[in-house]
Tab-separated table of C-alpha atoms and ligand atoms in Angstrom:
chain	number	residue	atom	x	y	z
A	24	MET	CA	96.937	67.902	163.389
A	25	SER	CA	93.559	68.329	161.420
A	26	GLU	CA	93.210	71.012	159.022
A	27	THR	CA	90.612	73.091	161.191
A	28	CYS	CA	93.099	73.441	163.884
A	29	THR	CA	95.054	75.457	162.237
A	30	LEU	CA	92.144	77.594	160.511
A	31	ARG	CA	92.578	81.077	161.114
A	32	PHE	CA	90.394	84.257	160.587
A	33	ASP	CA	92.383	87.118	158.967
A	34	LYS	CA	89.846	90.032	158.425
A	35	SER	CA	89.541	92.639	160.752
A	36	PHE	CA	86.217	93.003	162.910
A	37	THR	CA	86.386	96.774	162.885
A	38	GLN	CA	86.826	97.337	159.266
A	39	GLN	CA	83.526	98.805	157.861
A	40	GLU	CA	82.860	99.296	154.088
A	41	SER	CA	83.718	102.730	152.493
A	42	ILE	CA	81.680	105.623	152.499
A	43	PRO	CA	79.788	105.525	149.081
A	44	GLU	CA	81.430	107.635	146.124
A	45	GLU	CA	78.248	109.481	146.192
A	46	GLY	CA	78.869	110.545	149.780
A	47	ILE	CA	82.252	111.328	149.198
A	48	SER	CA	81.447	113.676	146.389
A	49	ALA	CA	78.771	115.499	148.363
A	50	ALA	CA	81.112	115.841	151.174
A	51	VAL	CA	83.708	117.500	148.673
A	52	ASP	CA	81.094	119.525	147.492
A	53	VAL	CA	80.389	120.732	150.883
A	54	MET	CA	84.165	121.641	151.786
A	55	ARG	CA	84.555	123.172	148.597
A	56	SER	CA	81.584	125.411	149.741
A	57	GLY	CA	82.898	126.154	153.046
A	58	ARG	CA	79.709	126.102	154.515
A	59	LEU	CA	79.977	123.346	156.841
A	60	HIS	CA	77.782	124.784	159.636
A	61	ARG	CA	74.158	123.605	159.011
A	62	TYR	CA	72.452	127.478	159.139
A	63	ASN	CA	75.125	128.414	156.744
A	64	THR	CA	73.012	128.490	153.983
A	65	VAL	CA	72.272	130.735	151.001
A	66	GLY	CA	69.005	132.534	150.772
A	67	ASP	CA	66.089	129.727	151.417
A	68	GLU	CA	67.952	126.732	150.309
A	69	PRO	CA	67.957	123.741	152.472
A	70	SER	CA	71.322	122.526	153.738
A	71	GLU	CA	72.433	118.611	153.951
A	72	THR	CA	71.528	118.578	157.422
A	73	ASP	CA	68.099	119.954	156.480
A	74	LEU	CA	67.365	117.242	153.738
A	75	LEU	CA	69.007	114.270	156.073
A	76	GLU	CA	66.422	115.242	158.804
A	77	ARG	CA	63.709	115.232	156.029
A	78	GLU	CA	64.801	112.424	154.629
A	79	PHE	CA	65.312	110.260	157.741
A	80	ALA	CA	61.615	111.588	158.739
A	81	GLU	CA	60.262	110.486	155.698
A	82	TYR	CA	61.838	106.891	155.866
A	83	LEU	CA	60.745	106.497	159.311
A	84	GLY	CA	57.019	107.877	158.654
A	85	VAL	CA	57.258	110.394	161.359
A	86	ASN	CA	56.582	113.984	161.494
A	87	PHE	CA	59.782	115.366	162.955
A	88	ALA	CA	63.679	114.660	162.833
A	89	LEU	CA	66.672	116.329	164.444
A	90	ALA	CA	70.187	115.341	163.517
A	91	CYS	CA	72.729	115.928	166.621
A	92	ALA	CA	76.388	115.368	167.456
A	93	SER	CA	76.053	111.711	168.521
A	94	GLY	CA	73.609	109.199	169.778
A	95	GLY	CA	74.364	109.428	173.353
A	96	TYR	CA	74.176	113.442	172.814
A	97	ALA	CA	70.676	112.683	171.203
A	98	LEU	CA	69.725	110.441	174.187
A	99	GLN	CA	70.265	113.421	176.803
A	100	ILE	CA	68.212	115.796	174.921
A	101	ALA	CA	65.416	113.337	174.230
A	102	LEU	CA	65.261	112.808	178.191
A	103	ARG	CA	65.506	116.312	178.930
A	104	SER	CA	62.807	117.732	176.050
A	105	ALA	CA	60.641	114.755	177.340
A	106	GLY	CA	60.493	116.428	180.665
A	107	VAL	CA	62.910	114.479	182.779
A	108	SER	CA	64.533	116.647	185.346
A	109	SER	CA	66.740	116.395	188.294
A	110	GLY	CA	66.249	113.520	190.859
A	111	ASP	CA	63.671	111.936	188.321
A	112	HIS	CA	63.922	108.298	188.127
A	113	VAL	CA	64.197	106.853	184.698
A	114	PHE	CA	64.050	102.872	183.974
A	115	CYS	CA	66.626	101.460	181.649
A	116	ASN	CA	68.110	98.182	180.779
A	117	ALA	CA	70.712	96.646	182.816
A	118	TYR	CA	72.026	95.280	179.889
A	119	THR	CA	73.479	98.342	177.943
A	120	LEU	CA	75.959	100.437	176.751
A	121	ALA	CA	77.732	103.309	178.893
A	122	PRO	CA	75.822	106.115	177.351
A	123	VAL	CA	72.637	104.921	178.331
A	124	PRO	CA	73.163	105.618	182.195
A	125	GLY	CA	75.338	108.477	181.231
A	126	ALA	CA	72.880	110.177	179.737
A	127	ILE	CA	70.245	109.740	182.384
A	128	HIS	CA	73.155	110.801	184.763
A	129	SER	CA	73.781	114.240	182.531
A	130	VAL	CA	70.141	115.303	183.195
A	131	GLY	CA	70.785	114.789	186.895
A	132	ALA	CA	68.291	111.742	186.895
A	133	ILE	CA	68.507	108.849	188.466
A	134	PRO	CA	68.746	104.988	186.481
A	135	VAL	CA	66.729	102.312	187.609
A	136	PHE	CA	68.103	99.095	186.074
A	137	ILE	CA	65.520	96.542	184.930
A	138	GLU	CA	66.694	93.048	184.487
A	139	THR	CA	67.646	90.945	181.172
A	140	THR	CA	65.966	87.757	179.945
A	141	ASP	CA	67.856	84.556	178.329
A	142	ALA	CA	66.703	86.160	175.234
A	143	TYR	CA	69.004	89.128	175.844
A	144	THR	CA	66.227	91.627	176.334
A	145	ILE	CA	64.628	93.696	178.939
A	146	ASP	CA	62.403	91.738	181.277
A	147	CYS	CA	59.301	92.845	180.828
A	148	GLU	CA	57.693	91.311	184.227
A	149	HIS	CA	60.283	92.856	186.675
A	150	LEU	CA	59.427	96.243	184.712
A	151	GLU	CA	55.644	95.792	185.847
A	152	ARG	CA	56.687	95.091	189.105
A	153	GLU	CA	58.775	98.211	189.161
A	154	ALA	CA	56.800	100.310	187.208
A	155	SER	CA	53.737	99.170	189.514
A	156	LYS	CA	55.730	101.003	192.634
A	157	GLY	CA	55.191	104.124	190.633
A	158	LYS	CA	58.935	105.338	191.258
A	159	ALA	CA	59.920	106.179	187.663
A	160	ARG	CA	57.420	107.795	184.798
A	161	TYR	CA	59.845	107.168	182.058
A	162	LEU	CA	61.955	104.020	180.359
A	163	LEU	CA	64.820	104.545	178.356
A	164	LEU	CA	64.612	101.552	176.297
A	165	SER	CA	67.695	99.938	174.431
A	166	HIS	CA	67.448	97.580	171.913
A	167	MET	CA	70.705	96.214	173.006
A	168	ARG	CA	72.463	94.640	170.078
A	169	GLY	CA	69.342	94.479	168.042
A	170	HIS	CA	67.333	92.388	170.114
A	171	LEU	CA	63.991	93.642	170.055
A	172	VAL	CA	61.516	92.650	173.385
A	173	ASP	CA	58.189	92.228	172.450
A	174	MET	CA	57.128	95.394	171.743
A	175	ASP	CA	53.032	94.917	172.359
A	176	GLN	CA	53.692	93.515	175.796
A	177	LEU	CA	56.336	96.325	176.817
A	178	MET	CA	53.980	99.152	175.375
A	179	SER	CA	51.146	97.781	177.492
A	180	VAL	CA	53.022	97.524	180.469
A	181	CYS	CA	54.097	101.174	179.937
A	182	GLN	CA	50.805	102.100	179.075
A	183	ALA	CA	49.384	100.633	181.849
A	184	HIS	CA	51.332	102.388	184.515
A	185	ASP	CA	52.034	105.802	182.939
A	186	VAL	CA	55.645	105.077	181.860
A	187	LEU	CA	56.558	107.436	178.670
A	188	VAL	CA	58.921	105.183	176.321
A	189	ILE	CA	62.119	106.764	174.985
A	190	GLU	CA	63.438	104.409	172.427
A	191	ASP	CA	67.315	103.971	172.087
A	192	CYS	CA	67.565	102.525	168.211
A	193	ALA	CA	71.424	102.433	168.209
A	194	HIS	CA	71.360	98.789	166.984
A	195	THR	CA	68.059	98.625	165.334
A	196	MET	CA	67.966	101.237	162.499
A	197	GLY	CA	66.402	99.410	159.704
A	198	ALA	CA	64.465	96.884	162.368
A	199	SER	CA	61.028	96.634	162.908
A	200	TRP	CA	58.623	94.703	165.465
A	201	ASN	CA	55.238	93.351	163.579
A	202	GLY	CA	55.665	95.484	160.614
A	203	ARG	CA	56.364	98.636	162.174
A	204	LYS	CA	59.772	100.419	162.451
A	205	SER	CA	62.002	100.393	165.456
A	206	GLY	CA	61.762	104.339	166.752
A	207	THR	CA	58.230	104.415	166.039
A	208	PHE	CA	57.001	103.026	169.109
A	209	GLY	CA	58.763	105.521	171.466
A	210	HIS	CA	57.540	108.975	172.251
A	211	VAL	CA	60.615	110.064	171.344
A	212	SER	CA	63.364	108.027	169.527
A	213	CYS	CA	67.279	108.322	169.152
A	214	PHE	CA	69.435	106.461	166.666
A	215	SER	CA	73.330	106.709	166.347
A	216	CYS	CA	75.467	107.601	163.329
A	217	GLN	CA	78.833	106.347	164.749
A	218	THR	CA	80.998	104.097	163.000
A	219	TYR	CA	80.014	100.766	164.260
A	220	LYS	CA	76.043	101.249	163.956
A	221	HIS	CA	73.967	100.833	160.453
A	222	VAL	CA	75.167	103.954	159.159
A	223	ASN	CA	78.703	105.692	159.357
A	224	ALA	CA	79.515	109.505	159.797
A	225	GLY	CA	81.934	108.675	162.649
A	226	GLU	CA	79.966	110.399	165.108
A	227	GLY	CA	76.315	111.453	164.953
A	228	GLY	CA	72.547	111.111	166.196
A	229	LEU	CA	69.329	111.325	165.050
A	230	LEU	CA	66.378	112.049	167.073
A	231	VAL	CA	62.439	111.440	165.726
A	232	SER	CA	59.231	112.544	167.699
A	233	ASN	CA	55.656	113.419	166.580
A	234	ASP	CA	55.227	115.663	169.526
A	235	PRO	CA	55.299	119.206	168.377
A	236	ALA	CA	56.324	120.890	171.775
A	237	LEU	CA	58.902	118.171	172.810
A	238	MET	CA	60.571	118.796	169.221
A	239	ALA	CA	60.729	122.572	169.761
A	240	ARG	CA	62.675	121.980	172.697
A	241	ALA	CA	65.025	119.222	171.203
A	242	ILE	CA	65.928	121.397	168.361
A	243	VAL	CA	66.309	124.725	170.526
A	244	CYS	CA	68.354	122.306	172.909
A	245	SER	CA	70.646	120.918	170.233
A	246	GLY	CA	71.734	124.791	169.528
A	247	SER	CA	69.545	125.994	166.974
A	248	TYR	CA	69.789	129.657	168.244
A	249	MET	CA	66.687	131.802	167.018
A	250	LEU	CA	67.664	129.579	163.326
A	251	PHE	CA	65.042	126.908	164.169
A	252	GLY	CA	62.632	128.026	161.443
A	253	LYS	CA	65.313	126.807	158.950
A	254	HIS	CA	64.420	123.229	159.967
A	255	GLN	CA	62.425	121.241	157.589
A	256	ALA	CA	61.287	118.319	159.612
A	257	ALA	CA	60.497	120.192	162.593
A	258	PRO	CA	56.835	121.840	164.120
A	259	ASP	CA	55.340	124.829	162.820
A	260	ILE	CA	56.974	127.998	164.261
A	261	ALA	CA	54.190	128.286	166.699
A	262	ALA	CA	55.623	125.535	168.555
A	263	PHE	CA	58.600	127.972	169.290
A	264	GLU	CA	56.970	130.861	170.969
A	265	GLU	CA	57.719	130.004	174.598
A	266	VAL	CA	60.411	127.349	173.934
A	267	LYS	CA	62.948	129.763	172.666
A	268	TYR	CA	62.674	131.862	175.712
A	269	THR	CA	62.477	128.665	177.865
A	270	THR	CA	65.128	126.286	176.631
A	271	PRO	CA	68.760	126.480	177.040
A	272	ASN	CA	71.167	125.888	174.259
A	273	ILE	CA	73.097	122.785	175.019
A	274	SER	CA	74.956	122.775	171.780
A	275	GLY	CA	75.519	119.829	169.874
A	276	ARG	CA	74.400	120.276	166.553
A	277	MET	CA	75.407	118.017	163.097
A	278	ASP	CA	77.094	119.732	160.454
A	279	ASN	CA	76.765	119.379	156.689
A	280	LEU	CA	79.626	117.148	156.069
A	281	ARG	CA	78.474	114.393	158.045
A	282	ALA	CA	74.939	114.930	156.844
A	283	ALA	CA	76.275	114.511	153.426
A	284	VAL	CA	78.356	111.442	153.945
A	285	LEU	CA	74.914	110.016	155.639
A	286	ARG	CA	72.222	111.082	153.257
A	287	PRO	CA	73.388	108.259	150.427
A	288	GLN	CA	73.441	105.522	153.176
A	289	LEU	CA	70.317	106.081	154.119
A	290	ARG	CA	69.127	105.335	150.703
A	291	GLN	CA	71.144	102.157	150.830
A	292	LEU	CA	70.107	100.889	154.413
A	293	GLU	CA	67.321	98.675	153.261
A	294	ARG	CA	69.681	96.983	151.003
A	295	GLN	CA	72.533	96.666	153.723
A	296	CYS	CA	70.053	95.083	156.331
A	297	VAL	CA	69.558	92.397	153.838
A	298	ARG	CA	73.255	92.284	153.329
A	299	TRP	CA	73.643	91.968	157.248
A	300	ASN	CA	71.063	89.280	157.636
A	301	SER	CA	72.999	86.922	155.081
A	302	LEU	CA	76.188	87.117	157.206
A	303	TYR	CA	74.063	86.631	160.508
A	304	HIS	CA	72.204	83.633	158.992
A	305	ALA	CA	75.212	82.152	157.739
A	306	LEU	CA	77.209	82.252	160.917
A	307	GLU	CA	73.820	81.282	162.969
A	308	ASN	CA	73.508	77.989	160.787
A	309	GLY	CA	77.082	77.198	161.168
A	310	LEU	CA	76.351	77.113	165.058
A	311	ARG	CA	72.909	76.299	165.778
A	312	GLY	CA	72.380	73.047	166.786
A	313	GLU	CA	76.074	72.585	168.489
A	314	GLN	CA	75.802	71.029	171.977
A	315	GLY	CA	76.665	73.764	174.570
A	316	ILE	CA	76.031	76.730	172.281
A	317	TYR	CA	72.920	78.811	172.666
A	318	LEU	CA	71.520	81.039	170.713
A	319	PRO	CA	68.337	82.617	171.099
A	320	CYS	CA	65.420	82.077	169.279
A	321	ARG	CA	64.157	85.064	167.387
A	322	PRO	CA	60.456	85.604	167.557
A	323	GLU	CA	58.642	86.056	164.396
A	324	ARG	CA	57.216	89.190	164.640
A	325	GLU	CA	61.031	90.703	164.961
A	326	ALA	CA	62.619	91.736	161.590
A	327	PHE	CA	66.243	92.437	163.111
A	328	VAL	CA	69.475	93.555	161.423
A	329	GLY	CA	72.220	90.978	162.291
A	330	SER	CA	74.911	93.400	162.271
A	331	SER	CA	76.191	91.787	165.335
A	332	LEU	CA	75.508	87.938	166.672
A	333	GLN	CA	75.172	87.091	170.440
A	334	PHE	CA	75.641	83.539	171.855
A	335	SER	CA	76.080	82.139	175.470
A	336	LEU	CA	77.899	79.305	176.425
A	337	PRO	CA	75.950	78.097	179.897
A	338	LEU	CA	77.561	75.263	180.361
A	339	LEU	CA	81.197	77.110	181.236
A	340	ASP	CA	82.309	79.180	184.045
A	341	SER	CA	84.017	82.190	184.000
A	342	ALA	CA	87.682	80.776	184.063
A	343	ARG	CA	86.968	78.945	181.080
A	344	ILE	CA	84.860	81.564	179.344
A	345	GLU	CA	88.078	83.804	179.357
A	346	GLU	CA	90.373	80.847	178.408
A	347	PHE	CA	87.641	80.447	175.125
A	348	VAL	CA	87.936	83.966	174.387
A	349	LEU	CA	91.630	83.934	174.090
A	350	LEU	CA	91.810	80.952	172.361
A	351	CYS	CA	89.204	82.366	169.870
A	352	ALA	CA	91.363	85.725	169.641
A	353	ALA	CA	94.447	83.742	168.963
A	354	ARG	CA	92.989	82.197	165.883
A	355	GLY	CA	91.532	85.518	164.757
A	356	VAL	CA	88.244	85.606	166.204
A	357	GLU	CA	87.363	88.789	168.178
A	358	LEU	CA	84.794	88.068	170.902
A	359	LYS	CA	83.257	90.580	173.069
A	360	TRP	CA	82.708	89.572	176.544
A	361	PHE	CA	80.385	91.393	179.242
A	362	GLY	CA	80.844	89.131	181.653
A	363	ARG	CA	84.769	90.160	182.456
A	364	ASP	CA	85.107	91.976	186.020
A	365	GLU	CA	87.069	94.448	184.532
A	366	PRO	CA	85.734	96.632	181.639
A	367	GLN	CA	87.454	96.340	178.632
A	368	GLY	CA	86.911	98.028	175.054
A	369	TYR	CA	83.163	99.061	174.748
A	370	THR	CA	82.022	96.706	177.072
A	371	SER	CA	81.034	97.752	180.740
A	372	ARG	CA	78.228	96.770	183.144
A	373	ILE	CA	76.139	97.957	185.846
A	374	ASP	CA	79.100	97.612	188.626
A	375	SER	CA	81.689	99.497	186.405
A	376	TRP	CA	79.440	102.848	186.591
A	377	ARG	CA	80.451	103.699	189.990
A	378	TYR	CA	79.541	107.343	189.891
A	379	LEU	CA	75.915	106.099	190.434
A	380	ALA	CA	74.850	105.544	194.087
A	381	ASP	CA	73.305	102.267	195.232
A	382	LEU	CA	74.119	100.032	192.454
A	383	PRO	CA	71.671	97.133	192.303
A	384	GLU	CA	72.365	93.321	192.608
A	385	LEU	CA	70.511	91.890	189.639
A	386	PRO	CA	71.090	88.163	189.506
A	387	ASN	CA	69.554	87.459	185.824
A	388	THR	CA	71.722	90.230	184.253
A	389	ARG	CA	74.609	89.114	185.907
A	390	ARG	CA	74.452	85.511	184.917
A	391	VAL	CA	73.125	86.214	181.307
A	392	LEU	CA	76.021	88.319	180.761
A	393	ALA	CA	78.567	86.031	182.148
A	394	HIS	CA	77.865	83.507	179.631
A	395	MET	CA	77.143	85.523	176.747
A	396	LEU	CA	79.626	86.452	173.933
A	397	ASP	CA	79.148	89.095	171.363
A	398	LEU	CA	80.713	88.966	167.568
A	399	ARG	CA	80.535	92.287	164.883
A	400	LEU	CA	79.562	91.317	161.810
A	401	PRO	CA	80.821	94.247	159.263
A	402	LEU	CA	79.907	94.175	155.808
A	403	THR	CA	83.357	93.649	154.745
A	404	PHE	CA	82.820	90.126	155.764
A	405	ASP	CA	80.951	87.248	153.428
A	406	GLU	CA	79.140	84.243	153.895
A	407	HIS	CA	82.191	82.290	153.446
A	408	ASP	CA	83.852	84.091	156.289
A	409	CYS	CA	80.896	83.617	158.413
A	410	LYS	CA	81.335	79.823	158.110
A	411	VAL	CA	85.185	79.928	158.861
A	412	LEU	CA	83.950	81.803	161.906
A	413	ALA	CA	81.435	79.442	162.846
A	414	THR	CA	83.876	76.361	162.166
A	415	ILE	CA	86.646	77.998	164.568
A	416	ILE	CA	84.291	78.811	167.418
A	417	LYS	CA	83.000	75.328	167.482
A	418	ASP	CA	86.534	74.052	167.394
A	419	VAL	CA	87.865	75.983	170.086
A	420	TYR	CA	84.448	75.089	172.283
A	421	LYS	CA	85.409	71.204	171.799
A	422	SER	CA	88.831	71.865	172.527
A	423	ILE	CA	88.239	72.900	175.890
A	424	CYS	CA	85.433	70.764	176.633
B	6	PLP	C1	76.447	103.360	170.480
B	6	PLP	C2	75.455	103.228	171.356
B	6	PLP	C3	74.561	104.644	172.046
B	6	PLP	C4	75.210	105.923	171.706
B	6	PLP	O1	75.837	106.124	170.505
B	6	PLP	P1	77.277	107.357	170.188
B	6	PLP	O2	76.691	107.906	168.918
B	6	PLP	O3	78.343	106.362	170.113
B	6	PLP	O4	77.490	108.524	171.449
B	6	PLP	C5	73.827	104.714	172.814
B	6	PLP	N1	73.146	103.236	172.905
B	6	PLP	C6	73.515	102.203	172.576
B	6	PLP	C7	72.819	100.817	172.991
B	6	PLP	C8	74.871	101.668	171.698
B	6	PLP	O5	75.243	100.942	171.572
């Protein structure tokens, strides 16, 4: 038996780094103060949540930011504040995470799923065909697993057909397209601060926009009561004149404890993105060129964050892929497979969302997901770990071919 046959990976794919000491001590200070609610401030002093919003808006170079309870919640109020209402149709990626169709459904709207390319992104040609039918005026765009579609092409399709773009940047905090940060293309954009994204507060979401009327609605919607004047990354008070009477409070604020944990992480974000990319490239280099293992070529204009890696095994059928996943798992390599008929863990796909009527048949998405595998690269891994991962993956692949 060769040595590689017994090679096992023993680190956990769900182990994130600890919170920076600075964040821990800021969180302890918040707890000592007893002032955890974002509007529970003394005098004019901004809360941790106010400061996080201001710093995030500065980081992205946008006018307004709002912190909320989760990424999925941010998507819901982004849709609502952008004017989506009951019965409206909303385009979204067919390859996405469950909170995306869930957010559309929560405002009474109907998702219209768009096909997936072999590069794991939304299919702009399919989008164009659907948009030209004039059925939907909104697109909730997920940069799924950090893959950015050609944003120049996408924005021009949407502009031509008068489709308003809402960006879901759950996997692209820190990424950019052609030098422009992800989250600055959409009319409104949302980020997640959940443990497995690029900053970790356990739960949390951030919503950004440059539209003052939209932002006023989002802030009141998030549960500001009549305290919206305290926000530091918000439009002028005049923007709230009407809005405060016409917008429901759908409470979903962020608290000061989470904001305190996040602020130092935001300062480290760029450095962390560099680290993720070294892990990604180490694993990619280990896998690239291997017969039967397909890695998409990422466009030069895409500056992505490699916090996870996807590859496809186009030559294997579902039974073999199932076997491949099991053999990898037996050697400590945890892969996610969106091709499984029964949804598992975080992965589900269109046919699992049976609360929706008329689920479409999307053959390209089905084919892409049937062959694609996904693995997380937490920052508790190092480059050597990535070499081990590549060796095991190649080894298992060879053993079943
Ligand atoms: C995680 C995620 C969300 C929502 O995040 P939560 O903070 O868990 O609600 C939305 N879209 C995508 C693509 C995600 O991966």
